[in-house]
Amino acid sequence: DFLEGCVASGTYVTVTIENVPARARTFLSRDSLLCVVGLLPHENKVSALHMGICQTAKCEPGDAPVKSKDVLTFRCGWRTWQARPVFSQNNLNSDKHKFERFLPGGAFLAASVLGPVTYTPCPVLMFRESKSDQPGRQLVGVGSMIGADADRIVIKRIVLTGYPTRVHKRHATVKYMFYNPEDVKWFKPAGLTTKHGLQGHIMESNGEHGTMKCLFNKPIKQHDTVCLPLYKRIYPKFAPTEVPTDDEKSTVTRNL
């Protein structure tokens, strides 16, 4: 029953493609080959894909670093598409993964992209397209598919810092973290930390220039730095694509 309706191996078949603009043929080279592939269930859908990527000695990234959200070309199995990856640490013992702005050389990171569903195991090649100052396509990363998971959480972390101006035991008056009292009231429920390991919270706003009064669990020193860590979830984005049309213009660029 599973093989019912399937074509036997070695059989000559004729494939008819429908709903394709006539100009799409101009994008194909006469020397190129067309492949017909059968899809597994859900492989015709788009999801958030996660790949384990690293830069090996065979990669040639050049002098320019590989940034997150740059438009890169992915060769995943028999599929090739462009995407804007988001790099993050691959923590095996945590459900939240820290966002990375660049792909460091020799490090193993996870790249999250939006693309067609692909099952594991599957090798992955990551390329950077040619530019005016960098001729030729560059191989910037290799790896393998981790899986398709839209619930994987990538967190971006930033730290706001302030400096205590007046200190009395566990109490301190902190400046230069905020510049208006509305921001102080908004972040009042958030916890504070210091570079010397103290924990504290915001008590109240003081004045009209963002100065605030804080209370810590231990006496704070004058040369300490008050930190407020903030977290934001990061999502991968679609890359601009060129869609062939039948009008006078050959292609239309869409930024999904």
Tab-separated table of C-alpha atoms in Angstrom:
chain	number	residue	atom	x	y	z
A	1	ASP	CA	0.000	0.000	0.000
A	2	PHE	CA	2.892	2.366	0.706
A	3	LEU	CA	4.259	1.963	-2.853
A	4	GLU	CA	0.864	2.330	-4.514
A	5	GLY	CA	1.008	5.047	-7.179
A	6	CYS	CA	4.823	5.209	-7.190
A	7	VAL	CA	6.902	4.988	-10.373
A	8	ALA	CA	9.185	1.996	-10.687
A	9	SER	CA	12.926	2.539	-10.889
A	10	GLY	CA	14.292	2.823	-14.448
A	11	THR	CA	11.021	4.069	-15.949
A	12	TYR	CA	11.013	7.015	-18.372
A	13	VAL	CA	8.507	9.670	-17.330
A	14	THR	CA	7.376	13.076	-18.594
A	15	VAL	CA	7.115	15.853	-16.008
A	16	THR	CA	4.761	18.789	-16.678
A	17	ILE	CA	5.258	21.943	-14.620
A	18	GLU	CA	2.260	24.242	-14.147
A	19	ASN	CA	1.812	27.825	-12.891
A	20	VAL	CA	5.389	28.889	-13.748
A	21	PRO	CA	6.007	32.218	-15.581
A	22	ALA	CA	7.533	31.927	-19.038
A	23	ARG	CA	10.400	34.245	-18.074
A	24	ALA	CA	11.554	31.730	-15.476
A	25	ARG	CA	13.149	29.738	-18.289
A	26	THR	CA	15.576	32.605	-18.968
A	27	PHE	CA	17.142	32.063	-15.534
A	28	LEU	CA	18.197	28.527	-16.481
A	29	SER	CA	21.430	27.863	-18.295
A	30	ARG	CA	21.417	25.509	-21.262
A	31	ASP	CA	24.231	23.532	-19.679
A	32	SER	CA	22.494	23.162	-16.306
A	33	LEU	CA	20.641	20.084	-15.126
A	34	LEU	CA	17.200	20.001	-13.546
A	35	CYS	CA	16.614	17.590	-10.677
A	36	VAL	CA	13.251	16.147	-9.712
A	37	VAL	CA	13.070	15.165	-6.059
A	38	GLY	CA	10.300	13.575	-4.034
A	39	LEU	CA	9.531	15.377	-0.768
A	40	LEU	CA	8.947	13.802	2.595
A	41	PRO	CA	5.955	14.914	4.698
A	42	HIS	CA	6.107	18.619	5.685
A	43	GLU	CA	9.186	19.307	3.512
A	44	ASN	CA	7.076	21.670	1.380
A	45	LYS	CA	6.585	23.969	4.399
A	46	VAL	CA	8.713	26.786	5.810
A	47	SER	CA	9.872	26.744	9.412
A	48	ALA	CA	12.679	27.908	11.688
A	49	LEU	CA	15.716	25.716	10.959
A	50	HIS	CA	18.707	25.394	13.269
A	51	MET	CA	22.137	24.329	12.026
A	52	GLY	CA	25.404	23.653	13.803
A	53	ILE	CA	27.969	25.856	12.023
A	54	CYS	CA	31.709	26.332	12.489
A	55	GLN	CA	34.613	27.793	10.502
A	56	THR	CA	37.236	25.202	9.609
A	57	ALA	CA	40.583	25.525	7.857
A	58	LYS	CA	38.846	24.934	4.519
A	59	CYS	CA	36.691	28.053	4.931
A	60	GLU	CA	37.756	31.330	3.339
A	61	PRO	CA	35.810	34.088	5.107
A	62	GLY	CA	38.355	36.781	4.208
A	63	ASP	CA	38.959	39.854	6.302
A	64	ALA	CA	35.284	40.777	6.739
A	65	PRO	CA	33.579	39.091	9.711
A	66	VAL	CA	30.412	37.056	9.281
A	67	LYS	CA	27.644	39.025	10.997
A	68	SER	CA	24.259	37.884	12.188
A	69	LYS	CA	21.358	38.825	9.902
A	70	ASP	CA	23.637	39.167	6.863
A	71	VAL	CA	22.240	37.689	3.648
A	72	LEU	CA	24.042	34.361	3.155
A	73	THR	CA	23.536	31.409	0.833
A	74	PHE	CA	22.867	27.981	2.356
A	75	ARG	CA	23.415	24.683	0.599
A	76	CYS	CA	21.485	22.146	2.649
A	77	GLY	CA	21.386	18.733	1.010
A	78	TRP	CA	20.023	19.269	-2.509
A	79	ARG	CA	18.425	22.618	-1.648
A	80	THR	CA	19.994	26.067	-2.030
A	81	TRP	CA	18.427	29.283	-0.755
A	82	GLN	CA	19.351	32.637	0.749
A	83	ALA	CA	18.570	33.536	4.346
A	84	ARG	CA	19.539	35.916	7.118
A	85	PRO	CA	20.867	33.695	9.931
A	86	VAL	CA	20.869	34.499	13.625
A	87	PHE	CA	23.894	33.022	15.426
A	88	SER	CA	23.585	31.784	18.998
A	89	GLN	CA	25.305	29.518	21.469
A	90	ASN	CA	24.126	25.910	21.477
A	91	ASN	CA	23.569	25.160	25.171
A	92	LEU	CA	22.678	21.516	25.672
A	93	ASN	CA	21.546	21.972	29.296
A	94	SER	CA	19.373	25.060	28.780
A	95	ASP	CA	16.286	26.004	26.804
A	96	LYS	CA	17.531	29.577	26.243
A	97	HIS	CA	20.495	30.373	24.005
A	98	LYS	CA	22.571	33.564	23.989
A	99	PHE	CA	22.615	35.616	20.793
A	100	GLU	CA	25.984	36.174	19.091
A	101	ARG	CA	26.619	39.143	16.781
A	102	PHE	CA	29.411	37.460	14.801
A	103	LEU	CA	30.549	33.965	13.825
A	104	PRO	CA	33.969	33.543	15.475
A	105	GLY	CA	36.615	31.424	13.829
A	106	GLY	CA	36.958	27.917	15.236
A	107	ALA	CA	33.868	28.147	17.465
A	108	PHE	CA	30.814	25.922	17.109
A	109	LEU	CA	27.587	27.946	17.050
A	110	ALA	CA	23.988	27.432	16.011
A	111	ALA	CA	22.611	29.345	13.018
A	112	SER	CA	18.824	29.883	13.009
A	113	VAL	CA	17.244	30.646	9.632
A	114	LEU	CA	13.836	30.569	7.970
A	115	GLY	CA	13.790	27.963	5.229
A	116	PRO	CA	12.171	24.780	3.937
A	117	VAL	CA	11.826	21.974	6.449
A	118	THR	CA	14.744	19.552	6.209
A	119	TYR	CA	15.186	16.401	8.235
A	120	THR	CA	18.398	15.217	9.844
A	121	PRO	CA	21.039	14.033	9.126
A	122	CYS	CA	21.892	16.573	6.447
A	123	PRO	CA	25.167	18.437	5.704
A	124	VAL	CA	25.160	22.233	5.448
A	125	LEU	CA	27.430	24.638	3.542
A	126	MET	CA	27.225	28.392	4.149
A	127	PHE	CA	28.431	30.833	1.473
A	128	ARG	CA	28.791	34.589	1.157
A	129	GLU	CA	27.994	35.986	-2.271
A	130	SER	CA	30.524	37.978	-4.272
A	131	LYS	CA	30.873	41.732	-3.826
A	132	SER	CA	32.806	44.487	-5.543
A	133	ASP	CA	35.719	44.186	-3.103
A	134	GLN	CA	35.410	40.382	-2.721
A	135	PRO	CA	35.061	38.626	-6.098
A	136	GLY	CA	33.739	35.082	-6.134
A	137	ARG	CA	31.538	33.157	-3.735
A	138	GLN	CA	33.209	32.465	-0.369
A	139	LEU	CA	32.725	29.433	1.848
A	140	VAL	CA	32.324	30.894	5.344
A	141	GLY	CA	31.005	27.918	7.332
A	142	VAL	CA	30.269	24.207	7.321
A	143	GLY	CA	28.179	22.043	9.581
A	144	SER	CA	25.085	19.895	9.817
A	145	MET	CA	21.386	20.266	10.432
A	146	ILE	CA	20.207	20.270	14.061
A	147	GLY	CA	16.498	20.270	13.288
A	148	ALA	CA	13.393	22.372	12.694
A	149	ASP	CA	12.073	23.895	15.907
A	150	ALA	CA	10.038	27.108	16.024
A	151	ASP	CA	10.064	27.091	19.850
A	152	ARG	CA	13.840	27.429	20.253
A	153	ILE	CA	14.503	30.638	22.208
A	154	VAL	CA	17.396	32.917	21.201
A	155	ILE	CA	18.011	35.697	23.737
A	156	LYS	CA	19.881	38.968	23.173
A	157	ARG	CA	21.470	40.394	26.324
A	158	ILE	CA	22.424	44.018	26.923
A	159	VAL	CA	23.599	45.646	30.159
A	160	LEU	CA	22.793	49.176	31.324
A	161	THR	CA	25.363	50.614	33.732
A	162	GLY	CA	25.248	53.386	36.305
A	163	TYR	CA	27.639	54.813	38.884
A	164	PRO	CA	26.947	55.442	42.584
A	165	THR	CA	27.517	59.080	43.538
A	166	ARG	CA	26.462	58.898	47.197
A	167	VAL	CA	26.944	55.771	49.296
A	168	HIS	CA	25.726	55.030	52.825
A	169	LYS	CA	26.073	51.391	53.890
A	170	ARG	CA	23.535	49.457	51.757
A	171	HIS	CA	21.965	52.552	50.216
A	172	ALA	CA	23.300	54.344	47.143
A	173	THR	CA	22.283	57.144	44.804
A	174	VAL	CA	22.963	56.030	41.211
A	175	LYS	CA	23.352	58.292	38.175
A	176	TYR	CA	23.886	57.946	34.407
A	177	MET	CA	21.813	54.760	33.983
A	178	PHE	CA	18.626	56.665	33.068
A	179	TYR	CA	17.962	60.253	32.121
A	180	ASN	CA	14.290	60.747	33.012
A	181	PRO	CA	12.134	59.578	35.953
A	182	GLU	CA	9.684	57.725	33.679
A	183	ASP	CA	12.381	55.181	32.754
A	184	VAL	CA	13.247	54.701	36.414
A	185	LYS	CA	9.620	53.867	37.241
A	186	TRP	CA	9.369	51.517	34.238
A	187	PHE	CA	12.424	49.441	35.238
A	188	LYS	CA	11.735	49.554	38.984
A	189	PRO	CA	10.624	45.868	39.203
A	190	ALA	CA	13.896	44.710	37.552
A	191	GLY	CA	16.759	43.539	39.729
A	192	LEU	CA	20.175	45.176	39.906
A	193	THR	CA	23.631	43.661	40.144
A	194	THR	CA	27.111	45.118	40.609
A	195	LYS	CA	30.523	44.165	39.291
A	196	HIS	CA	31.516	43.159	42.823
A	197	GLY	CA	28.681	40.631	43.056
A	198	LEU	CA	26.015	42.547	45.022
A	199	GLN	CA	22.274	42.202	44.428
A	200	GLY	CA	19.781	45.029	44.772
A	201	HIS	CA	16.713	46.819	43.498
A	202	ILE	CA	15.462	50.320	42.705
A	203	MET	CA	13.683	52.081	45.561
A	204	GLU	CA	12.529	55.355	43.996
A	205	SER	CA	13.386	58.095	41.540
A	206	ASN	CA	15.265	61.130	42.798
A	207	GLY	CA	14.926	64.365	40.838
A	208	GLU	CA	14.101	64.979	37.181
A	209	HIS	CA	17.300	63.730	35.495
A	210	GLY	CA	17.080	59.945	35.970
A	211	THR	CA	18.852	59.757	39.330
A	212	MET	CA	17.548	56.929	41.525
A	213	LYS	CA	17.922	55.543	45.025
A	214	CYS	CA	18.885	51.867	45.283
A	215	LEU	CA	19.146	49.317	48.078
A	216	PHE	CA	21.578	46.373	48.036
A	217	ASN	CA	21.981	43.203	50.076
A	218	LYS	CA	25.416	44.267	51.387
A	219	PRO	CA	27.263	47.573	51.879
A	220	ILE	CA	28.256	48.983	48.499
A	221	LYS	CA	31.546	50.723	47.741
A	222	GLN	CA	32.010	54.017	45.963
A	223	HIS	CA	34.069	52.578	43.086
A	224	ASP	CA	31.549	49.819	42.262
A	225	THR	CA	29.443	49.784	39.058
A	226	VAL	CA	25.700	49.146	39.081
A	227	CYS	CA	24.409	46.955	36.221
A	228	LEU	CA	20.917	46.265	34.913
A	229	PRO	CA	20.812	43.273	32.499
A	230	LEU	CA	18.011	43.288	29.920
A	231	TYR	CA	16.939	40.435	27.648
A	232	LYS	CA	15.077	40.336	24.341
A	233	ARG	CA	14.044	37.423	22.166
A	234	ILE	CA	15.527	37.438	18.652
A	235	TYR	CA	13.815	35.988	15.586
A	236	PRO	CA	15.363	35.176	12.180
A	237	LYS	CA	14.147	37.178	9.189
A	238	PHE	CA	13.450	36.425	5.548
A	239	ALA	CA	16.001	37.469	2.948
A	240	PRO	CA	15.023	39.628	-0.058
A	241	THR	CA	14.069	37.420	-2.984
A	242	GLU	CA	13.699	38.071	-6.728
A	243	VAL	CA	10.429	36.774	-8.173
A	244	PRO	CA	10.113	36.439	-11.992
A	245	THR	CA	7.067	38.097	-13.582
A	246	ASP	CA	5.475	38.271	-17.035
A	247	ASP	CA	5.382	42.065	-17.319
A	248	GLU	CA	8.067	44.385	-18.670
A	249	LYS	CA	10.233	44.031	-15.590
A	250	SER	CA	11.951	40.682	-15.447
A	251	THR	CA	12.126	40.415	-11.650
A	252	VAL	CA	10.547	41.974	-8.589
A	253	THR	CA	12.450	42.133	-5.319
A	254	ARG	CA	10.381	41.266	-2.267
A	255	ASN	CA	11.540	41.617	1.312
A	256	LEU	CA	9.342	39.169	3.161
